[in-house]
Coordinates of C-alpha atoms in Angstrom, one line a residue:
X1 CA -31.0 -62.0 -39.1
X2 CA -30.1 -61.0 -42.9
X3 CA -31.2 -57.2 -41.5
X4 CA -28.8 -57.2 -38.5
X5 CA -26.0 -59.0 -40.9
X6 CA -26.3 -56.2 -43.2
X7 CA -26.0 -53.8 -41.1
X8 CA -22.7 -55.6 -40.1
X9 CA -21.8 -55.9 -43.0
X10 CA -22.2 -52.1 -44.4
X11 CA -20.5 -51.0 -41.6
X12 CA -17.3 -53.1 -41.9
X13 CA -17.3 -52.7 -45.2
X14 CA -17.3 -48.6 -44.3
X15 CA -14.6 -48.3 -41.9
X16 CA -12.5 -51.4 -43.4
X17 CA -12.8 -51.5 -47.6
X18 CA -14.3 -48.6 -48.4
X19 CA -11.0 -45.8 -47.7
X20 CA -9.2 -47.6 -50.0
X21 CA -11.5 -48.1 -53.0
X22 CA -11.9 -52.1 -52.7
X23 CA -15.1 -54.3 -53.1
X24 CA -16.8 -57.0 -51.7
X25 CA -19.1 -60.2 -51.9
X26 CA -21.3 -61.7 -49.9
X27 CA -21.9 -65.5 -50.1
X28 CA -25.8 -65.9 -49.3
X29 CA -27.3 -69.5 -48.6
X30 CA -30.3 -69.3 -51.2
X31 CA -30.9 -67.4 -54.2
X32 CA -34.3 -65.6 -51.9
X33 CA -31.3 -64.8 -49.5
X34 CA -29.3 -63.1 -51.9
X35 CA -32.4 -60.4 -52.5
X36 CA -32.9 -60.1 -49.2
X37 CA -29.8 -59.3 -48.2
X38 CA -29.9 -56.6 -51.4
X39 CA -32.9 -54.8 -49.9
X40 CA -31.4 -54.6 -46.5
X41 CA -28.3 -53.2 -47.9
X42 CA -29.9 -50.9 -49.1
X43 CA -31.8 -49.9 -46.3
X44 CA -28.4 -50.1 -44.1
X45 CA -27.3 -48.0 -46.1
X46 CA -29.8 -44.8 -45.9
X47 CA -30.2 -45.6 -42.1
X48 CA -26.7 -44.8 -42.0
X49 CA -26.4 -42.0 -44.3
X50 CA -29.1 -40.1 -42.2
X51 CA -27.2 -40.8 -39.0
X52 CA -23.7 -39.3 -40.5
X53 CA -26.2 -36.5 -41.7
X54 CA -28.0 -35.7 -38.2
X55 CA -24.7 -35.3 -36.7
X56 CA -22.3 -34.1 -39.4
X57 CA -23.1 -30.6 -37.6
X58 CA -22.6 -31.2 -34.0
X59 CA -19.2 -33.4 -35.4
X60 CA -17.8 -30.2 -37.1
X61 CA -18.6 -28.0 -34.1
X62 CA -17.1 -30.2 -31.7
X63 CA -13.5 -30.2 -30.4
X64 CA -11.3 -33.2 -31.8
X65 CA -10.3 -35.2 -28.9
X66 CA -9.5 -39.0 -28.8
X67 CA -12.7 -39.9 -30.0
X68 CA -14.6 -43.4 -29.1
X69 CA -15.3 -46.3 -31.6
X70 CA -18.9 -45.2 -32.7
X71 CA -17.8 -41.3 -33.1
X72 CA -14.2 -42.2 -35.2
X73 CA -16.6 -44.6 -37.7
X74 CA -19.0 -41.3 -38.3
X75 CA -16.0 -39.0 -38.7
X76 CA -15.0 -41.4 -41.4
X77 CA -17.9 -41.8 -42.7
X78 CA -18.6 -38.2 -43.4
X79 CA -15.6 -38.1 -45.0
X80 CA -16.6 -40.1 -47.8
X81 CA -20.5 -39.0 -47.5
X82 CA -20.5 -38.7 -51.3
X83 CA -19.4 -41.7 -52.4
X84 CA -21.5 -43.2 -49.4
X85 CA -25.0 -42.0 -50.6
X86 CA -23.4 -43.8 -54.2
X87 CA -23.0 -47.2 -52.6
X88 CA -24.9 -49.7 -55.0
X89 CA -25.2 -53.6 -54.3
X90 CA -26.5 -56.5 -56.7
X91 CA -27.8 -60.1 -56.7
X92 CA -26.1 -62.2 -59.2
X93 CA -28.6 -65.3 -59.1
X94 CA -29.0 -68.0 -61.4
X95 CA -32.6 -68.4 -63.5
X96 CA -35.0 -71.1 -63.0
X97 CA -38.5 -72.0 -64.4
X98 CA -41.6 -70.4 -62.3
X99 CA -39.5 -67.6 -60.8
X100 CA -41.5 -65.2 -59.3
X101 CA -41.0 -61.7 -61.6
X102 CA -38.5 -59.9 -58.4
X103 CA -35.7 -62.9 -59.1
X104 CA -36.0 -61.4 -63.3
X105 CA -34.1 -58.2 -62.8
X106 CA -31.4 -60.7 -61.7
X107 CA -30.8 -63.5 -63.1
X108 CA -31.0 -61.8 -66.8
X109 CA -27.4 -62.5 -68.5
X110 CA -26.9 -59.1 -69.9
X111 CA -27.5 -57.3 -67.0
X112 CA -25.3 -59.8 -65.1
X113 CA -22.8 -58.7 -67.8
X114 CA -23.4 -55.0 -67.2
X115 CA -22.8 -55.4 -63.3
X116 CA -20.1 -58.1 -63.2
X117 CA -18.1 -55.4 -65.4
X118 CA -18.8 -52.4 -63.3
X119 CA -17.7 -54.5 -60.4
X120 CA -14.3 -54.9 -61.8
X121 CA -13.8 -51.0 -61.6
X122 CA -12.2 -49.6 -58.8
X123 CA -14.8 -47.9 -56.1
X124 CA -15.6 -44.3 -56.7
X125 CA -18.4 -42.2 -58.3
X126 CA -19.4 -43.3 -61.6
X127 CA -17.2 -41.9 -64.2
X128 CA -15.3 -43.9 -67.4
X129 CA -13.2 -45.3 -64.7
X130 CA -15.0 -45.8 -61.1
X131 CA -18.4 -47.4 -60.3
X132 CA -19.9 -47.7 -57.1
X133 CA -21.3 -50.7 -57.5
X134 CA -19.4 -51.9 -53.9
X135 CA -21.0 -55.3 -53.7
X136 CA -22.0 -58.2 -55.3
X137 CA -24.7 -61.1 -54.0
X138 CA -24.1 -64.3 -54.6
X139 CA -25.0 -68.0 -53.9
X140 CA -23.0 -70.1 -56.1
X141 CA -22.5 -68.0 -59.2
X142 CA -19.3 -66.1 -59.5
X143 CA -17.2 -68.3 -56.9
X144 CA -15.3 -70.1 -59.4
X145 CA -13.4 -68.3 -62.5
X146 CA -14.5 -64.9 -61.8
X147 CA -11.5 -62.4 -61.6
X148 CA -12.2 -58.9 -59.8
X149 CA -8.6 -57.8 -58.2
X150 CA -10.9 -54.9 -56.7
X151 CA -12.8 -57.5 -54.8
X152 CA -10.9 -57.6 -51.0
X153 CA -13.5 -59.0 -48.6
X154 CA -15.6 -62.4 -49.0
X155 CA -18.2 -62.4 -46.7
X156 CA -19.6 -65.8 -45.9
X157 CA -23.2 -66.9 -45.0
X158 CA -23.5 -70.0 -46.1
X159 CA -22.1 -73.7 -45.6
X160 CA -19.0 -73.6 -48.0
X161 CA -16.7 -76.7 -48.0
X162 CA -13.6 -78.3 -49.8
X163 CA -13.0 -77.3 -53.3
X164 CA -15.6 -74.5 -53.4
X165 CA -14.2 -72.7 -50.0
X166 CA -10.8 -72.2 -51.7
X167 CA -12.4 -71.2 -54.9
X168 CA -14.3 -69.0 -53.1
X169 CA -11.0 -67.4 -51.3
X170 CA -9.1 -67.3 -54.3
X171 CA -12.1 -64.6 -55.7
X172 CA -10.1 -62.0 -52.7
X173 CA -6.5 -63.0 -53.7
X174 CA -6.1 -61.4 -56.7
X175 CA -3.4 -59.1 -56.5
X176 CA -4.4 -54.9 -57.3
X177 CA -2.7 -51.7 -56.6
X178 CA -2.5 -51.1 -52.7
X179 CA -4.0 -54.1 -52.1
X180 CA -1.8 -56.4 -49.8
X181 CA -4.3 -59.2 -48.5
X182 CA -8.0 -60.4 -49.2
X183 CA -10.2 -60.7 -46.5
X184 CA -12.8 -63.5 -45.6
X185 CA -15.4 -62.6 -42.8
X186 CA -17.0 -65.4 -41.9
X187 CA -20.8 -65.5 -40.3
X188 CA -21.4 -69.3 -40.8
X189 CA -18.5 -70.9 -39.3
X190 CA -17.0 -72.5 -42.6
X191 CA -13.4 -71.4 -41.4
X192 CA -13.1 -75.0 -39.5
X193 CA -13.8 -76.8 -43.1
X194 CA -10.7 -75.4 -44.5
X195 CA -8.6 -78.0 -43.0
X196 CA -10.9 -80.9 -45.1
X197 CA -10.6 -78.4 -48.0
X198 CA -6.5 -78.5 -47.9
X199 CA -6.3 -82.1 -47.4
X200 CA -7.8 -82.7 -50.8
X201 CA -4.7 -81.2 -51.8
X202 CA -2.2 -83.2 -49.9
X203 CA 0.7 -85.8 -51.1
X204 CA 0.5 -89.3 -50.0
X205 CA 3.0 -88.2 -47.6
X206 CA 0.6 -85.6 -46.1
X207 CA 2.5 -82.6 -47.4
X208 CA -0.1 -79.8 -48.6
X209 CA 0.7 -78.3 -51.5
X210 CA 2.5 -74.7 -51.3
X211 CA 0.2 -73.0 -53.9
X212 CA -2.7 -73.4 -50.9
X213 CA -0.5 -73.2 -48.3
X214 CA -1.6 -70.4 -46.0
X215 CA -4.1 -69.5 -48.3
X216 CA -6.2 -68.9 -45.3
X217 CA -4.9 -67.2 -41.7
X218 CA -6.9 -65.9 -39.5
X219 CA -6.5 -62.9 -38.2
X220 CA -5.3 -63.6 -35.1
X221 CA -1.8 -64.1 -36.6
X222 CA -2.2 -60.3 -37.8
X223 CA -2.6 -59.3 -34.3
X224 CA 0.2 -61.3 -33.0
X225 CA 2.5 -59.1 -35.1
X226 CA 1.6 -55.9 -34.0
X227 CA 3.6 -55.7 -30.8
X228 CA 7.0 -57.6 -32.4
X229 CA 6.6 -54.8 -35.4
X230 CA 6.0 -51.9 -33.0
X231 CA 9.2 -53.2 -30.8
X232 CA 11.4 -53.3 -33.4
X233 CA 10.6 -49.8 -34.8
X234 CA 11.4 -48.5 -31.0
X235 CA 14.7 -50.3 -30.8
X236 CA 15.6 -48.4 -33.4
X237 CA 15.8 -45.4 -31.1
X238 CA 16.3 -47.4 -27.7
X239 CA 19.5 -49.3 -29.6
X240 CA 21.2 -45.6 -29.8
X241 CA 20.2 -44.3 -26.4
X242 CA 16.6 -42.4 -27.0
X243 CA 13.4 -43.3 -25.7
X244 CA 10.5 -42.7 -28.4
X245 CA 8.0 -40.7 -26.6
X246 CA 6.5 -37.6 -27.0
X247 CA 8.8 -35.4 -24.8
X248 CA 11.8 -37.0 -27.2
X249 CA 10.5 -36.9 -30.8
X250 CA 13.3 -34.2 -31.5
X251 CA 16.0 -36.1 -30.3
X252 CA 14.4 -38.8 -32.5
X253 CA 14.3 -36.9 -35.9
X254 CA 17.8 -35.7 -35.0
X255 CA 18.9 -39.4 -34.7
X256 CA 17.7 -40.0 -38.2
X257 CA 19.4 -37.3 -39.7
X258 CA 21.3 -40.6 -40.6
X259 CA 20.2 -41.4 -44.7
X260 CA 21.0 -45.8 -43.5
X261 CA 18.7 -45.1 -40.1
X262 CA 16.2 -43.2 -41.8
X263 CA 16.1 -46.2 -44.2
X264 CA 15.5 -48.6 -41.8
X265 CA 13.0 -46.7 -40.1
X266 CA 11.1 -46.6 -43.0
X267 CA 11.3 -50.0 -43.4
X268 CA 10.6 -51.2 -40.0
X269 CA 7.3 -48.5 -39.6
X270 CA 5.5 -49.6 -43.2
X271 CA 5.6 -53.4 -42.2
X272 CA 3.9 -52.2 -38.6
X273 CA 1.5 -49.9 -40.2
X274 CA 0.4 -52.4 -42.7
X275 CA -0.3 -54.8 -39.9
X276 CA -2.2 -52.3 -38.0
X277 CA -4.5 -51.5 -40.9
X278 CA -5.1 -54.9 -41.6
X279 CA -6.4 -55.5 -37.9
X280 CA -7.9 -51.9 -37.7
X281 CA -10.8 -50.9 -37.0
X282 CA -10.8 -54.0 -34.6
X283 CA -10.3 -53.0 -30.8
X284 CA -7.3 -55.4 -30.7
X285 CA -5.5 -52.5 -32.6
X286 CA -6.7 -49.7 -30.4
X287 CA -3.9 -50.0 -27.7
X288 CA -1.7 -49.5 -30.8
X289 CA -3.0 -46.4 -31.9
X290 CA -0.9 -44.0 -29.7
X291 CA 2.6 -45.8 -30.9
X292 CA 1.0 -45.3 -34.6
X293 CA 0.6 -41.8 -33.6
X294 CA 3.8 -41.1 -32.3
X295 CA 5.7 -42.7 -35.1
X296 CA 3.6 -41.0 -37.8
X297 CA 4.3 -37.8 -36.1
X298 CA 8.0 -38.9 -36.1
X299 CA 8.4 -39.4 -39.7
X300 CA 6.3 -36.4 -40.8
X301 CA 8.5 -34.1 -39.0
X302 CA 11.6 -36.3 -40.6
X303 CA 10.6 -36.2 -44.2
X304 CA 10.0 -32.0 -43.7
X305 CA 13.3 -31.8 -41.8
X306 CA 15.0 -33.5 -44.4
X307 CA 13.3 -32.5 -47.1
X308 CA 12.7 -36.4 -48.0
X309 CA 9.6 -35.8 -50.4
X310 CA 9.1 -32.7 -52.6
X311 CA 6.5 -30.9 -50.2
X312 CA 7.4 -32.6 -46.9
X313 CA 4.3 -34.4 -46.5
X314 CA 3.1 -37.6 -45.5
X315 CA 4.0 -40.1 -48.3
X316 CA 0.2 -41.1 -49.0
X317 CA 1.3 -43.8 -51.6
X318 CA 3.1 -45.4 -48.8
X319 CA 0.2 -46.6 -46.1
X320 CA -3.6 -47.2 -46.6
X321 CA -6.6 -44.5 -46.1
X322 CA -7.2 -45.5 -42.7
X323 CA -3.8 -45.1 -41.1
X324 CA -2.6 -41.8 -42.9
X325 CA -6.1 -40.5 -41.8
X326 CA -5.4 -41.4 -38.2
X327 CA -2.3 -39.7 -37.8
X328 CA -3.5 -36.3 -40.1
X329 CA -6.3 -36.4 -37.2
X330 CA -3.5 -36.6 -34.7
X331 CA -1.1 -33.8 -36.4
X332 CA -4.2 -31.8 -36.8
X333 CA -5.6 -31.7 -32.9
X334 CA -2.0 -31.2 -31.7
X335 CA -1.8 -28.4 -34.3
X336 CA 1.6 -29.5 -35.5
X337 CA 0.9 -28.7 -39.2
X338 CA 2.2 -25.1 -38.4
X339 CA 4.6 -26.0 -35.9
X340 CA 6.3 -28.7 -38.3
X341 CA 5.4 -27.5 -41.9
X342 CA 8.3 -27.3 -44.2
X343 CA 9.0 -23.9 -44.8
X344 CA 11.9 -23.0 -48.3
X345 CA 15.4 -21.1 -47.0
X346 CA 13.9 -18.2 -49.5
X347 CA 10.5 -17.9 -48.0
X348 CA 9.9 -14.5 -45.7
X349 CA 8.9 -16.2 -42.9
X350 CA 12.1 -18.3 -42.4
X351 CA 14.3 -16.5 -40.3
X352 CA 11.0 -16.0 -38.0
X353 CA 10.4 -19.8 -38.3
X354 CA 14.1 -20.4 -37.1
X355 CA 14.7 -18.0 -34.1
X356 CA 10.7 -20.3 -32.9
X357 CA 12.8 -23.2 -32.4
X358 CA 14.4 -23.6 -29.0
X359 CA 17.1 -25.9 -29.3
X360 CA 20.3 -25.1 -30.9
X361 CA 21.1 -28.1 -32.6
X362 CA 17.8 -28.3 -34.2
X363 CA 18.0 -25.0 -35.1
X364 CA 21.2 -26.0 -36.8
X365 CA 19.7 -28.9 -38.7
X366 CA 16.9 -26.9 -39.8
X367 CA 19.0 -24.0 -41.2
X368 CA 21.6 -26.7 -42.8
X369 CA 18.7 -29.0 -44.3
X370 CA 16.9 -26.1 -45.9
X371 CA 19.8 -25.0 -47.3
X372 CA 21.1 -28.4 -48.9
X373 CA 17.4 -28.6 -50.2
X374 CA 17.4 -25.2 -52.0
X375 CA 20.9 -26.0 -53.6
X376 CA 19.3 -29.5 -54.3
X377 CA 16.5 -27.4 -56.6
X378 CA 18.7 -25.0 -58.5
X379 CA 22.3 -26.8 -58.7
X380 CA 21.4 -27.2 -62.0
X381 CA 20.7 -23.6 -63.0
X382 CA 23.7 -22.4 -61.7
X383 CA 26.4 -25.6 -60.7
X384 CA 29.9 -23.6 -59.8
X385 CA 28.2 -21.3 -57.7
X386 CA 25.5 -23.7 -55.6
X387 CA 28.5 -26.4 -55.6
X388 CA 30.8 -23.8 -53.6
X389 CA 27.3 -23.1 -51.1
X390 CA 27.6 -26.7 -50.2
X391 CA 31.1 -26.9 -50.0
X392 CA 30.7 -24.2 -47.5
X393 CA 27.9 -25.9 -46.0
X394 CA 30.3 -29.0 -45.8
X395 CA 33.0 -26.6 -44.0
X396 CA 30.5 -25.0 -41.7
X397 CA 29.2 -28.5 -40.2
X398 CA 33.1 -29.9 -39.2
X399 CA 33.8 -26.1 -37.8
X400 CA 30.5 -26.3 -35.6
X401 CA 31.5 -29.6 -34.3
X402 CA 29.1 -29.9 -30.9
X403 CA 29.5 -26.3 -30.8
X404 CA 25.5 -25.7 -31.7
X405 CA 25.2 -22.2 -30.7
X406 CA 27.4 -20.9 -32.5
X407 CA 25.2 -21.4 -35.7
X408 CA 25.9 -17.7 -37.2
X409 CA 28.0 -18.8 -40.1
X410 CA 24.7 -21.1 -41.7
X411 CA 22.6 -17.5 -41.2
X412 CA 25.4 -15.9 -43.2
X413 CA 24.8 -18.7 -46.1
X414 CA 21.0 -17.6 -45.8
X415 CA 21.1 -14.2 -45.9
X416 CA 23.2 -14.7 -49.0
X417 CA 20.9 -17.4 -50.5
X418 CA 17.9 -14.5 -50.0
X419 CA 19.9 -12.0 -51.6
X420 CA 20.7 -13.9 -54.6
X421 CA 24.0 -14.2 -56.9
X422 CA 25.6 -11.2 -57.2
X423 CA 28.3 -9.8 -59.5
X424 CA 30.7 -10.4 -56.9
X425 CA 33.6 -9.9 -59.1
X426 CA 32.4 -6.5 -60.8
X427 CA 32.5 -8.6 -64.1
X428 CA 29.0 -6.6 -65.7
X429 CA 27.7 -9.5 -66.1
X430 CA 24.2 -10.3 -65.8
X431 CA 24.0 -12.4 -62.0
X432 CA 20.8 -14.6 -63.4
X433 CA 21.6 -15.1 -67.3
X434 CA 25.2 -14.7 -67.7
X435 CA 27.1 -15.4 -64.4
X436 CA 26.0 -19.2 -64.1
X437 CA 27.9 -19.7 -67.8
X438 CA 31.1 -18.0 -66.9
X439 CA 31.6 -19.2 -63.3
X440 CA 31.0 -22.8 -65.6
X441 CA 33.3 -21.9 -67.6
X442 CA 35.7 -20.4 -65.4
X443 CA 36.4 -23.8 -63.7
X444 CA 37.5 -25.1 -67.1
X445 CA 40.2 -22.4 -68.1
X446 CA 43.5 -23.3 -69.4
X447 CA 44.8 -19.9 -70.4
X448 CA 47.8 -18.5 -67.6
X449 CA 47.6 -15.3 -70.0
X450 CA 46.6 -12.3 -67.9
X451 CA 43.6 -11.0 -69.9
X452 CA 42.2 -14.6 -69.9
X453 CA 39.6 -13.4 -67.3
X454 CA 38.4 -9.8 -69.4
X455 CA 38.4 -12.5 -72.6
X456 CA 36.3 -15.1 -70.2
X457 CA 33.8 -11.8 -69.3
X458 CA 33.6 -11.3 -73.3
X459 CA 33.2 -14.6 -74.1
X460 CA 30.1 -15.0 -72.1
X461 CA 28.4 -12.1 -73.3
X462 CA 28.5 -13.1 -77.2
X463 CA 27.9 -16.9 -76.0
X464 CA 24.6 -16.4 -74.0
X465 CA 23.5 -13.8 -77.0
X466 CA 24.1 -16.1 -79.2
X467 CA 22.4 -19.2 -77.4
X468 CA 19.4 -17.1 -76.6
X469 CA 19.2 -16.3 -80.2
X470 CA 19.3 -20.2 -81.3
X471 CA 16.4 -21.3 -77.9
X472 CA 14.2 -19.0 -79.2
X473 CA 13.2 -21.5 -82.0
X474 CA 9.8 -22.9 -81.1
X475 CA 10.0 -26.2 -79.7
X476 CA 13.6 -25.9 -79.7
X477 CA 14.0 -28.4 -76.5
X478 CA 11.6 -31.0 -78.3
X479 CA 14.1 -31.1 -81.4
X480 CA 17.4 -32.9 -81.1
X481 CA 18.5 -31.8 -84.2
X482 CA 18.2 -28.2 -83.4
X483 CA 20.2 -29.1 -80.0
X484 CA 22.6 -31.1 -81.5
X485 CA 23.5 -28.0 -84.0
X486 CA 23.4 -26.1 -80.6
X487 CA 26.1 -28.1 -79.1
X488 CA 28.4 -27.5 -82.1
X489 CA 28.2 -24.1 -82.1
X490 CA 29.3 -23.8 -78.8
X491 CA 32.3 -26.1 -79.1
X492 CA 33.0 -23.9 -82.1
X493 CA 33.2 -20.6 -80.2
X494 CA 34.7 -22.5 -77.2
X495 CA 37.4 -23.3 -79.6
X496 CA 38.0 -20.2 -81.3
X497 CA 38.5 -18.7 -78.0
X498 CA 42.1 -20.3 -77.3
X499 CA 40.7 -20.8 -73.1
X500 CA 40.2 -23.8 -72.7
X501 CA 42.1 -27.1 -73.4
X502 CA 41.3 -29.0 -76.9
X503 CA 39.9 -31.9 -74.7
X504 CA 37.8 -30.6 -72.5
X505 CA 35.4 -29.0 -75.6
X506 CA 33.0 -31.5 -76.2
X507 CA 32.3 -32.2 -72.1
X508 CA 31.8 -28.2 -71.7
X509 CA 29.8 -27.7 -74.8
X510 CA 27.4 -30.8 -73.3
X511 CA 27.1 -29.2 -69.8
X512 CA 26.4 -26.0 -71.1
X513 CA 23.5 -27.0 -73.4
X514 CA 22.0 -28.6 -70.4
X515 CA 23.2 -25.1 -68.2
X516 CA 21.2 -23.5 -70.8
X517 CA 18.0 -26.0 -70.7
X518 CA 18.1 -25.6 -66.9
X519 CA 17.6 -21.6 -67.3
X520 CA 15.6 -21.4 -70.4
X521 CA 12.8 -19.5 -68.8
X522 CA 15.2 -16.8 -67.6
X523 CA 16.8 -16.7 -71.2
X524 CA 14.1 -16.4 -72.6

């Protein structure tokens, strides 16, 4: 029975803890138990490390279809086959006179020390930070007082009652990084004691105390959620007159073009996804898998639309290993890395990457949204001439109205973007060093004199020399003395030139300090 529970176990503990570097214990009815179940760990263990190893080739050779229970738990598996070979367990067992010499190894305090601090390390190969000690034996020891936030799943094999079940849950409730709920699997049946174990916390009017309130739901109530969570995420769509499916995922990332929809999107999808890899790998969550699949896909191709996160990708901070594996599998058999992969308004293949997409309004967004991200990532090198691009960006959008085809005057912004600032003005002036400071500076003039702008060209030669000159100090942008004499010399010059109005000095010296921060590579 403790061979077939292990077994169990390990593989729960695979496909549920595991991707996202938690622990576990196991609560075993004797101390005898407790190395019993250590040997068959470990045995569970290689049994299913040379399983994941016979197949890993006929896995990698074969196609990538919806795969069935067994098959998905290998893929994952070989995933982490590394780590998996790692996977240490331990007894922690009290001593008692007479023990026979295997119990020794376990019940010694200092090595209980050594393990019971190892334990408290996040999962992952041994290094000065991870340990992959995954789980810890016990009987009785370590249920009370023992604080390991890693520690998400209690395992329970033993009659566990009152006082001692919620100390024993509370060992899964501490709170860790990623970690939104503890686990208790129960193989005993202790789950119907919990109602004895809250009453010895009730007020003589019957009322249980909030601090163990709920401390224990089964997960039944998790599953419950999935289809009220997964509803409200479709309304979202339905509400404004689209179907989610997968013949309308373009009309869907169009729709959340919208920054407040987007938002709420968002929102709605993380509390469903949460749920979902709190129930999975259970089969109650498989009929939710294709809604997880199409929503995923929906806000992968929104965040590289809109340019939401710096690369486009899949936010992995925001959901657990299991989900944002599932729906990289799904992106990856349907191939859409290529067909939705963010591509920059400068990169070669754009224009080829455009005239692939079909519809005209899509087209549009992608050409707009590439182009508000690439003045997004230099506004600050140059801000008078990437403030105008969006202005015209801005005047493009209410021209085009509905009027999506006629999407020639973005492809006019882009050829310009890939040809870089020019010298428009014939001013001499170098387009990457010296034009960002005078069309800065041109904004600010107060002279009506007719050679202000030859005096504005001069200006901005001697004022970059002279500010390359002073940045060329080593560590210059680590010393705020060195920048703050930077600053004054600028206001100085600005001043002597007789452009620009006594009050506006000190607000154009600052911005072009930080014009010249922004380009200090290129000065250089």
């Amino acid at each position: 029975m403790i061979a077939a529970k292990a077994r169990d176990i390990l593989r729960h503990y695979v496909s549920m803890v595991m991707p996202d570097g938690f622990k576990a214990m196991i609560v075993a009815t004797s101390r005898k138990a407790c190395i019993r179940y250590y040997d068959a760990l470990n045995e569970a263990r290689d049994e299913l490390v040379a399983e994941i190893e016979s197949l890993s080739a006929e896995l990698e050779d074969r196609p990538f279809e919806t795969p069935d229970a067994d098959e998905q738990f290998l893929r994952n598996g070989a995933n982490q086959l590394e780590l998996l070979r790692a996977l240490d367990f331990a007894p922690v067992i009290s001593a008692e006179n007479n023990d026979p010499p295997e119990y020794h190894p376990w019940s010694d305090k200092l090595r209980q020390q050594v393990r019971t601090n190892l334990f408290k390390r996040p999962l992952g190969l041994a290094d000065e930070r991870h340990d992959p000690l995954a789980i810890l034996i016990v009987k009785s020891m370590l249920l009370t007082g023992f604080d390991a936030p890693h520690a998400q799943v209690l395992y329970l094999d033993r009659m566990i009652q009152e006082a001692e079940l919620l100390q024993a849950i509370a060992r899964v409730n501490r709170t860790a990084s990623k970690k939104d709920y503890g686990l208790v699997v129960d193989y005993y049946g202790v789950a119907s004691q919990l109602t004895v174990a809250l009453a010895a916390y009730s007020s003589a009017e019957g009322e249980i105390d909030p601090d163990v309130d709920g401390a224990l739901r089964p997960l039944l109530a998790e599953i419950e959620k999935l289809d009220p969570q997964r509803e409200r995420v479709r309304q979202l769509f339905v509400q404004r007159g689209v179907q989610p499916t997968e013949d309308t995922i373009d009309d869907c990332v169009l729709l959340l073009e919208d920054e407040r929809l987007r938002a709420e999107f968002d929102v709605a999808l993380k509390a469903f996804l949460t749920t979902f890899d709190t129930v999975l790998p259970r089969p109650e969550a498989l009929p939710f898998v294709a809604s997880v699949n199409l929503f995923g896909e929906i806000q992968v191709l929104t965040r590289r639309r809109y340019r939401d996160t710096v690369d486009g990708d899949f936010d992995p901070h925001k959901y657990k290993e299991k989900v944002r594996r599932l729906i990289d599998q799904h992106i990856t058999v349907l191939d859409l890395s290529q067909r939705i992969a963010p591509i920059k308004v400068t990169d070669a293949e754009f224009a080829a990457h455009v005239r692939g997409i079909v519809s005209p309004r899509t087209k549009a967004s992608e050409m707009e949204h590439a182009i508000r991200h690439h003045i997004r990532e230099h506004i600050d090198e140059d801000p008078a001439y990437f403030a105008k691009l969006s202005q015209r960006a801005d005047e493009i959008l209410e021209q085009l109205e509905d009027r999506w085809a006629q999407i020639s005057l973005f492809e006019d912004i882009v050829r310009e973007i890939d040809a870089g600032r020019q010298d428009v003005e014939h001013t001499g002036l170098d387009p990457t060093t010296e034009l960002p400071f005078h069309g800065l500076m041109a904004e600010h003039v107060a002279s009506s004199d007719s050679d202000a702008a030859p005096r504005l060209v001069a200006l901005t030669g001697s004022l970059v020399g002279d500010i390359r000159r002073q940045i060329a100090v080593v560590g210059f942008w680590e010393n705020s003395t060195k920048q703050d004499e930077l600053r004054k010399s600028v206001k100085r010059t600005l001043d002597d030139s007789n452009l620009f109005a006594y009050n506006d000095l000190d607000e154009l010296a600052v911005d072009l300090v930080a014009l010249a921060k922004a380009n200090q590579q290129r000065l250089r």
